[in-house]
XYZ file of C-alpha atoms in Angstrom:
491
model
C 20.551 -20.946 28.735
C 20.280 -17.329 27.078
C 17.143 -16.130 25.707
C 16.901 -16.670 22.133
C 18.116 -13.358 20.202
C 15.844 -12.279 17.299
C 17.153 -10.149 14.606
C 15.212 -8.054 12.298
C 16.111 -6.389 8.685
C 14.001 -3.460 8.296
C 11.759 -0.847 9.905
C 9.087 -0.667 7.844
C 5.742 -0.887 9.618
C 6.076 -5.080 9.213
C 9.546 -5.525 10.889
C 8.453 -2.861 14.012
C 5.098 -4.745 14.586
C 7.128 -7.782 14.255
C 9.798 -6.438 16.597
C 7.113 -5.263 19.658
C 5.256 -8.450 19.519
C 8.549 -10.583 19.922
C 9.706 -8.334 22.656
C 7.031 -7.543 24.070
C 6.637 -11.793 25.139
C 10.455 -11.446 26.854
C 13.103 -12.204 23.751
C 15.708 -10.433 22.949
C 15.195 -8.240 19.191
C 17.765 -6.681 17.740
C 16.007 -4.421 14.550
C 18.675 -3.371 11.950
C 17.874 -0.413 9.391
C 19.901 0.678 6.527
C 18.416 4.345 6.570
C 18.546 6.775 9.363
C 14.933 6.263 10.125
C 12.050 4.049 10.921
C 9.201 3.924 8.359
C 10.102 1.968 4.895
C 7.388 3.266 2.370
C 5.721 5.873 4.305
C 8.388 8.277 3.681
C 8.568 12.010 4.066
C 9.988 13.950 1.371
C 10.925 17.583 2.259
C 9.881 20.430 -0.121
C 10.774 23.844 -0.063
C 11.349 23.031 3.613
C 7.855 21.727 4.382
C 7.780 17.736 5.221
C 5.089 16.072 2.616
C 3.856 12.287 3.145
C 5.302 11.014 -0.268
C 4.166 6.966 0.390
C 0.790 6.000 1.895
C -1.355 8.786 3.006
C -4.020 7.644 6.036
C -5.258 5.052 8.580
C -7.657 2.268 7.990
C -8.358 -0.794 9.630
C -7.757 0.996 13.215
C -7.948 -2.186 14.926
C -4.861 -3.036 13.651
C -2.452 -0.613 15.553
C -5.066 -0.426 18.521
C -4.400 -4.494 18.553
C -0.453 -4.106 18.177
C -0.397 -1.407 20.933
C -2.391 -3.732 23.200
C 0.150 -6.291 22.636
C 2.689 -4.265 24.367
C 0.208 -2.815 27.060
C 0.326 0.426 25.534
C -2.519 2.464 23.825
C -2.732 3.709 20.619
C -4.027 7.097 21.423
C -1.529 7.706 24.435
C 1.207 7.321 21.051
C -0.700 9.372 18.220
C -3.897 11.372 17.508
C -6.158 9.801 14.768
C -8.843 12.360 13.422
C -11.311 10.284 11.379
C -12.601 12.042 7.240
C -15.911 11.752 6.137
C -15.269 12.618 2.463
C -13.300 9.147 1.230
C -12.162 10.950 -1.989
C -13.376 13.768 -4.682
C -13.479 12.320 -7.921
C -13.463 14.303 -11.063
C -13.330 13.410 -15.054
C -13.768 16.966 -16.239
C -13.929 20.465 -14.665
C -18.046 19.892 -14.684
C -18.227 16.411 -13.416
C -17.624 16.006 -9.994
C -18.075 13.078 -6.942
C -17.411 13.127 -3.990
C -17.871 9.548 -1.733
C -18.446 9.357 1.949
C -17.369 6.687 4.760
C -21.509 7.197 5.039
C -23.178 4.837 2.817
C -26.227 6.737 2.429
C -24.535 9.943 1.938
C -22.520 8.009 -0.770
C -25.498 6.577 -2.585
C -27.513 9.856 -2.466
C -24.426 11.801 -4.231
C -24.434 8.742 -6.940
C -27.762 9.471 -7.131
C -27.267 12.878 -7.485
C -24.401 12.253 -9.788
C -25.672 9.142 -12.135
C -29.424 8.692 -11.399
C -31.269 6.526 -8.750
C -30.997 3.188 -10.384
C -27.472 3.798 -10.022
C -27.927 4.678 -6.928
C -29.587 1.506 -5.527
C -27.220 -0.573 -7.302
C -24.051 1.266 -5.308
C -25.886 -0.266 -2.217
C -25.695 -3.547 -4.096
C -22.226 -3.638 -4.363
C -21.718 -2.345 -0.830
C -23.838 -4.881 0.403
C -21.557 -7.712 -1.935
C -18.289 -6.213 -0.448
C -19.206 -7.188 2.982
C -20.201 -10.026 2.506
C -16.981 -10.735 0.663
C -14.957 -9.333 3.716
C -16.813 -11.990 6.010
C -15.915 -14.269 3.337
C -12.101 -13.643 3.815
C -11.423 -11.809 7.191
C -10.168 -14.940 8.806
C -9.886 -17.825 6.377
C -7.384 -15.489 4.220
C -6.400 -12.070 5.745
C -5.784 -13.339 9.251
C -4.630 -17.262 8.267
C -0.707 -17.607 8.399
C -0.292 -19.685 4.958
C -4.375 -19.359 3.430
C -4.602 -21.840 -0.047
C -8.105 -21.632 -2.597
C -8.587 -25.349 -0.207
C -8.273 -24.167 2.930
C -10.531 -21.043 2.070
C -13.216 -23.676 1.187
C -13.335 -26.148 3.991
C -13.178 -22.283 6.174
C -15.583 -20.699 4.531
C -17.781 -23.153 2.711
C -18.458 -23.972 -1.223
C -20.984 -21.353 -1.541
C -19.931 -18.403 -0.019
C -16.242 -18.850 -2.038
C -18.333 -19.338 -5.441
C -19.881 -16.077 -4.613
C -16.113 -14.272 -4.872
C -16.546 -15.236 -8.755
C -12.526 -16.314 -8.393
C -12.306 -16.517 -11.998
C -13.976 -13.567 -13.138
C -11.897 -10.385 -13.042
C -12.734 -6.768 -10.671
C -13.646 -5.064 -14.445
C -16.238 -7.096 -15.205
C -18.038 -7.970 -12.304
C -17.844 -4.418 -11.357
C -19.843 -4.096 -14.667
C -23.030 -5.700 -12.850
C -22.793 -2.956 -10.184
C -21.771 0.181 -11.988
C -23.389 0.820 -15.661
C -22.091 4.177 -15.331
C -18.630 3.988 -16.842
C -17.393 6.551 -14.762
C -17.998 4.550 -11.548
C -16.962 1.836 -12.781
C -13.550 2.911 -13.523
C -13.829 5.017 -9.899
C -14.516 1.612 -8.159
C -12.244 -0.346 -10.571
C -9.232 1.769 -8.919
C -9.255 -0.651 -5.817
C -6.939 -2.586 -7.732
C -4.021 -0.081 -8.337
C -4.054 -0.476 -3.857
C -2.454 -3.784 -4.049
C -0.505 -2.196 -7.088
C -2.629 -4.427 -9.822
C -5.101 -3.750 -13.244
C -8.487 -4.106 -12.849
C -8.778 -5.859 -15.793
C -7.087 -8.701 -14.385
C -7.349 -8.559 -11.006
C -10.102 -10.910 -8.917
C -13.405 -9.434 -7.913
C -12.155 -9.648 -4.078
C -10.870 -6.060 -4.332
C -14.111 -5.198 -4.047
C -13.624 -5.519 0.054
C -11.795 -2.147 -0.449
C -15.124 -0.563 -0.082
C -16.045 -1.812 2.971
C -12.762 -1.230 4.674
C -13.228 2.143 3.442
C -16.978 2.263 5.183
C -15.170 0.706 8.431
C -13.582 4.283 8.511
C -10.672 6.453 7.390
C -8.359 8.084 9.572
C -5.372 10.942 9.533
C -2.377 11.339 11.905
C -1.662 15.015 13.149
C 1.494 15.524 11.768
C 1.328 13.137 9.136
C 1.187 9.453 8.523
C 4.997 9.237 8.990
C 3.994 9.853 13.008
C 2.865 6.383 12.578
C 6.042 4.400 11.716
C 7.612 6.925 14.758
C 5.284 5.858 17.436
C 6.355 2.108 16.214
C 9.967 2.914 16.973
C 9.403 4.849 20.161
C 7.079 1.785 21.592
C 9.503 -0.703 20.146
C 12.460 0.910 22.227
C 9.950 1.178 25.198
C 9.831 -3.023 25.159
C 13.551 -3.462 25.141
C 14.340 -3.706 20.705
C 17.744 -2.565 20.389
C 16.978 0.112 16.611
C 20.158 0.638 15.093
C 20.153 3.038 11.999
C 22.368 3.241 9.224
C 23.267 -0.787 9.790
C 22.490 -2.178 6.355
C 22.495 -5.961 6.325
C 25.066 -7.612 3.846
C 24.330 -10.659 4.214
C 21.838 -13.462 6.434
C 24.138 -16.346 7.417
C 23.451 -20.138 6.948
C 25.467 -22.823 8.554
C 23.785 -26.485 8.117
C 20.744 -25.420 6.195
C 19.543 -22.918 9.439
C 20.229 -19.329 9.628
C 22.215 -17.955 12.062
C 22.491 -14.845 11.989
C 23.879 -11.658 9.834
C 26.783 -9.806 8.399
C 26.102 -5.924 8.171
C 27.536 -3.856 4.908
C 30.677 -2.358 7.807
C 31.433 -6.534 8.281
C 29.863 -7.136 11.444
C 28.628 -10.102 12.539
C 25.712 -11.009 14.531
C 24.386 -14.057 15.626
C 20.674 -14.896 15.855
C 18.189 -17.499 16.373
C 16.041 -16.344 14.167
C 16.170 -13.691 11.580
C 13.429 -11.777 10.365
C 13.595 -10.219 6.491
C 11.280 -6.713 6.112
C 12.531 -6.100 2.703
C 10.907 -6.832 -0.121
C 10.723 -10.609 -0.797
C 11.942 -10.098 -4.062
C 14.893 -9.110 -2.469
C 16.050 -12.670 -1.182
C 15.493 -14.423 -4.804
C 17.646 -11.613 -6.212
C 20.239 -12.705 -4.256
C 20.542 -9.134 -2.375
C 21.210 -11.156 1.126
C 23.623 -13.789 -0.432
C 23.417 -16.730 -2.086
C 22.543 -19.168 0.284
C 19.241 -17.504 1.345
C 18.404 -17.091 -2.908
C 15.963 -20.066 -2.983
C 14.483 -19.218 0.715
C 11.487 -17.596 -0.858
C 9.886 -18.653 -5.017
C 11.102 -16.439 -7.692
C 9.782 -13.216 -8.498
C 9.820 -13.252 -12.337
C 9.723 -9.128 -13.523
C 6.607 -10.277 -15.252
C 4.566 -10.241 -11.645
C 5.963 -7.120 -10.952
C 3.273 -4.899 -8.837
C 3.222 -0.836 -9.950
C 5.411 1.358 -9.242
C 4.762 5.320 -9.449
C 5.681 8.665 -10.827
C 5.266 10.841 -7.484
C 5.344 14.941 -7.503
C 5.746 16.124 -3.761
C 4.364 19.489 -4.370
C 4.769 22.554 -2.077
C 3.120 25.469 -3.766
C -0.075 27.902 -3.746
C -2.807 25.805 -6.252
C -6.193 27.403 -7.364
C -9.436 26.488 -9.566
C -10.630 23.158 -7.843
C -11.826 22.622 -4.386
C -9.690 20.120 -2.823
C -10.132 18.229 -0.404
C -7.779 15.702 1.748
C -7.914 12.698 -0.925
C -8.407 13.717 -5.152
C -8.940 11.661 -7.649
C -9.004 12.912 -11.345
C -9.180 10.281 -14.241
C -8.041 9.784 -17.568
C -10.388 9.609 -20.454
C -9.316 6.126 -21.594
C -8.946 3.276 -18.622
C -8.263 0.639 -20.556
C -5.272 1.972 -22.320
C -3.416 3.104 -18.979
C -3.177 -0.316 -18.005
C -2.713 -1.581 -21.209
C 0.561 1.276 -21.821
C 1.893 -0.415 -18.044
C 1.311 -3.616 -18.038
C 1.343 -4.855 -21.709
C 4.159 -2.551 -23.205
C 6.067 -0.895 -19.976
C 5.122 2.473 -20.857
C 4.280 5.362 -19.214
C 0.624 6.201 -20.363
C 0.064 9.025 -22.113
C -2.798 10.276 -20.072
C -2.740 9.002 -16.607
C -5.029 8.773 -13.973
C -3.957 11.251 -11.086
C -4.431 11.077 -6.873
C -3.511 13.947 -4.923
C -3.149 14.120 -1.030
C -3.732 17.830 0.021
C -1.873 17.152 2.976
C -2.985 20.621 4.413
C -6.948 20.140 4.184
C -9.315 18.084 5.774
C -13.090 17.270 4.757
C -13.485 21.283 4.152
C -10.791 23.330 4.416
C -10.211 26.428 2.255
C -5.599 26.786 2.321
C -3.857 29.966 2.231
C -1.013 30.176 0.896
C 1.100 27.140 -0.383
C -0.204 23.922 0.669
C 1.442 20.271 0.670
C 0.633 17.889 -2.260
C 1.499 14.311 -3.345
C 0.403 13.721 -6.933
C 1.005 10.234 -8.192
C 0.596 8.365 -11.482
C 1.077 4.741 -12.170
C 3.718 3.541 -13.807
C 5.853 0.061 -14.748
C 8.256 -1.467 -12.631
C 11.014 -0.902 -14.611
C 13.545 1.003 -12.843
C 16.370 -1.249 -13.080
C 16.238 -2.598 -16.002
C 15.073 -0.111 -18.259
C 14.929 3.472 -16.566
C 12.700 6.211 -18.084
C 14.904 8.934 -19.745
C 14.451 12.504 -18.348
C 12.218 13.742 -21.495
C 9.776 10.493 -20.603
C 9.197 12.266 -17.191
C 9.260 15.517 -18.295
C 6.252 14.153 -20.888
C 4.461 12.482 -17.674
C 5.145 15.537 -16.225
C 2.917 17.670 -18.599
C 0.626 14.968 -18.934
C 0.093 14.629 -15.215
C -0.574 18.669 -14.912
C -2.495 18.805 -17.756
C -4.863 16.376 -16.777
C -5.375 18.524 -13.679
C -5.796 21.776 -15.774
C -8.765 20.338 -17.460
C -10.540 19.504 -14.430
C -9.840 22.970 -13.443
C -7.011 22.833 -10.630
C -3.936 24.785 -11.240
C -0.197 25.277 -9.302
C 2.715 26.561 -9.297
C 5.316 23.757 -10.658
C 8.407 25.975 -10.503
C 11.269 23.129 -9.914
C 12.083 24.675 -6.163
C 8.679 23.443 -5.106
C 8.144 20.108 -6.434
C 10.510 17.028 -5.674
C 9.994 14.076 -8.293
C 10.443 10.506 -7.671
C 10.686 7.716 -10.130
C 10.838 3.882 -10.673
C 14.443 4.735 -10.709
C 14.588 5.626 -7.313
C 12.142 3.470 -6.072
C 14.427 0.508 -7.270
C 17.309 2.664 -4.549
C 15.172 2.883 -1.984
C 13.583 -0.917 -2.515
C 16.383 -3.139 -4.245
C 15.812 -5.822 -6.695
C 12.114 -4.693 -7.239
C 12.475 -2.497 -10.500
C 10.345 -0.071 -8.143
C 7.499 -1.696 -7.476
C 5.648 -1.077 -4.659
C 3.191 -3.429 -3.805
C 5.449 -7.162 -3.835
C 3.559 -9.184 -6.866
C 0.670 -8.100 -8.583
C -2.935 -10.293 -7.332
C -3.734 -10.872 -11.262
C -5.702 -14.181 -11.762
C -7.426 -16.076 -8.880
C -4.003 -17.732 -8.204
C -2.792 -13.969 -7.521
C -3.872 -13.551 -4.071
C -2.588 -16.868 -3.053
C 1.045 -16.183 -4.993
C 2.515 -13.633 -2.094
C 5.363 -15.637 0.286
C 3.852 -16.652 4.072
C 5.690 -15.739 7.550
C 7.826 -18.892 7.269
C 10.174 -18.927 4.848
C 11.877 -22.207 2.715
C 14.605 -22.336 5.221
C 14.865 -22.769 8.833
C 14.802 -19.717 10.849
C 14.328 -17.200 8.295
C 11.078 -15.704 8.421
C 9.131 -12.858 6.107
C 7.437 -9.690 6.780
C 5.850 -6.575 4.885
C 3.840 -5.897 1.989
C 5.263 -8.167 -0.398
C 4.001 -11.026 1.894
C 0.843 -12.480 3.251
C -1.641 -10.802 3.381
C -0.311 -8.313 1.122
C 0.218 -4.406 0.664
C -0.890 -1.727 2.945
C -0.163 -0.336 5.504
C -2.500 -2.505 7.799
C -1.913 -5.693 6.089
C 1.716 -5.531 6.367
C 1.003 -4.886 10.377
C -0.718 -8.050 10.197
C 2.132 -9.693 8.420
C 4.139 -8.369 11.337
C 1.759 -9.943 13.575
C 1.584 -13.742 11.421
C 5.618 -13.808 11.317
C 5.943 -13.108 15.447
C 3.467 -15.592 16.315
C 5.610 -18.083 13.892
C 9.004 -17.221 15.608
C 7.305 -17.294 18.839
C 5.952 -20.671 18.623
C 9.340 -22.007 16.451
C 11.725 -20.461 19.471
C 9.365 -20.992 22.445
């Protein structure tokens, strides 16, 4: 009897950890991608001929890739070089009012202190000492557990340590216990915007974003899209057969099982299993055909996760000492989220990151330098796409915002590339742009996101619109959950 054949849509970082774990155990993977390269949302956009890291930006949760290279006898380091930050972010509301926070806690709490008083200070250790405990709380009986329910997390974890998440309460307000500084509160409440949610509805369990962060930050010499490469390369190395530019038309059912897939040129391939990397939206759209639509629950545009304005930026800046991650917010936090979420607007003044891809903890940049800037914005790219004077307003917005904390560059349209919802939706069909899968509003939210096995036999899920969620290291894990399923189904 052959050995079972494994196909795989997508080579975003899910489908390639996916991919080396399945071949890495002796089956035969097949990993189809529509696009010429590996890599899904860590993307490179290419500016005035420099390459600029337009999706996620840096490494956390090492263990992750060090795990998924061990599964394949490799090492990490032998593939890519990781050079750990110290300074987590600079944060600024005005030109005056500046903070920077550390992967060191007491370097963080003595710049709070610095910053907001020491009251504020010792409460900072508080909450650090809350988001730990919260990370216990959920490390295995949700992040690592195939399909996790608010039931299973009890009987795992026990009554009392799940009553301390405060489920029903909301990141915004218990982050009011911890930060009576408004300012870090809406610093901190920007956890939620990383699985692509508000703050104002999303559960306190963000808060584990801070100890993740304390766990440590890494880059990747030349750039995070390295990353996704390595993947590829060590994926080849165990025997996946990549092929680029093979969109999948179609995953094929015959007697309620999958067996296989038709690719956009008509090919057909047959599988024992197939493996879907997009997003899961994706499926329930009907984007794969219509006998895989009720595979996965409905994504209803009302869960939609953000999406993003993004300015890849290749020009000289001045005024502001950047570092590698910026952070400069709006005046009015509430009414961003309010202008996305409640009415599908752009807000008027948005909160702003920016990457400065060309500094580290310190660095002083001669010359132009490479810059994401991203805003937040609605997932509405397919059904309602912002006209070209919206962005332009976002636009000036966006760079005025930056102007008043006292950074300045040079926006001439040859050195900035702007992406939208619109092309999101391209790159990602049948999301309207959004990034991050569904939003984790409501206690229900976390538990909402599809798990490795699908509704239908054979047809599994992977990436960041599945368990465990976004991020870069969570859809690894995903990668991880749905190999172990197809391993144990086929084996």
């Amino acid at each position: 009897m052959s050995e079972p054949h494994v196909v795989v849509i997508g080579a975003g970082i899910g489908g390639l950890a996916a991919a080396i774990r399945i071949a890495a155990q002796g089956l035969r993977v097949t990993l189809f991608e529509r696009s010429d390269y590996p890599g899904g949302k860590m993307r490179e956009v290419q500016v005035a001929g420099a390459p600029i890291d337009s999706g996620p930006t840096v490494v956390t949760m090492r263990w992750v890739f060090e795990e998924l290279f061990a599964a394949a006898g490799a090492r990490l380091d032998d593939y890519l070089s990781l050079r750990p930050v110290e300074v987590l972010a600079r944060h600024a509301w005005s030109e005056d009012e500046r903070l920077d926070l550390y992967t060191d806690i007491d370097r963080s709490a003595e710049a709070i202190g610095d910053f907001a008083g020491a009251e504020q200070a010792r409460l900072f250790r508080a909450f650090c000492a809350r988001a730990s405990d919260m990370y216990r709380t959920l490390e295995h009986a949700f992040i690592q557990l195939a399909e996790p329910t608010p039931l299973s997390l009890v009987l795992d974890s026990g009554l009392i340590p799940v009553a301390r998440l405060k489920p029903y309460s909301t990141l915004w307000q218990d982050l009011g216990r911890f930060f009576p500084d408004p300012r870090l509160r809406q610093l901190f409440g920007r956890y939620a915007t990383y699985v692509g949610s508000s703050p104002f509805h999303a559960p306190p369990t963000l808060g584990i974003v801070a100890h993740v962060e304390q766990a440590g930050v890494w880059t990747v010499d030349g750039g995070i899209y390295q990353l996704p490469k390595a993947c590829a390369a060590l994926a080849q190395e165990q025997g996946v057969k990549l092929r680029y530019q093979a969109g999948v038309q179609e995953i094929l059912v015959e007697r309620k099982r999958v067996v296989g897939v038709q690719l956009e040129s008509g090919e057909r391939i047959q599988a024992d299993a197939v493996l879907c990397n997009a997003d899961a939206a994706a499926l329930s759209a009907g984007s794969f055909g219509a006998a895989v639509r009720r595979a996965t629950p409905a994504h209803p545009r009302s869960a939609r996760s953000l999406s993003a304005v993004t300015f890849s930026v290749h020009a000289k800046t001045s005024g502001f000492p950047l570092v590698r991650h910026n952070v400069f917010f709006c005046r009015n936090y509430a009414e961003e989220f309010k202008a996305i979420f409640g009415r599908g607007e752009l807000p008027k003044e948005p909160t702003v990151y920016v990457c400065a891809q060309d500094r580290d903890d310190d660095a002083e940049v001669a010359g132009p330098e490479r810059l994401l800037c991203l805003v937040n914005a609605p997932a509405r790219g397919d059904i309602k796409p912002f006209t070209s004077e919206e962005i332009e307003q976002c636009e000036e917005q966006t760079f005025n915002l930056l102007r008043r904390c006292g950074l300045r560059a040079d926006l001439s349209p040859e050195r900035r590339v702007i992406t939208t919802p619109t092309e999101f939706e391209r790159l990602f069909p049948a999301t309207g742009g959004a990034l991050y899968g569904r939003t984790s509003h409501g206690w229900r939210g976390p538990f909402s996101r599809s798990a490795a096995r699908s509704r239908l036999a054979g047809l599994y899920l992977a990436g960041g619109s599945v368990h465990p969620g976004p991020g870069v290291p969570m859809a690894t894990i995903s990668g991880r959950l749905a190999a172990e399923a197809i391993l144990k189904d086929l084996t």
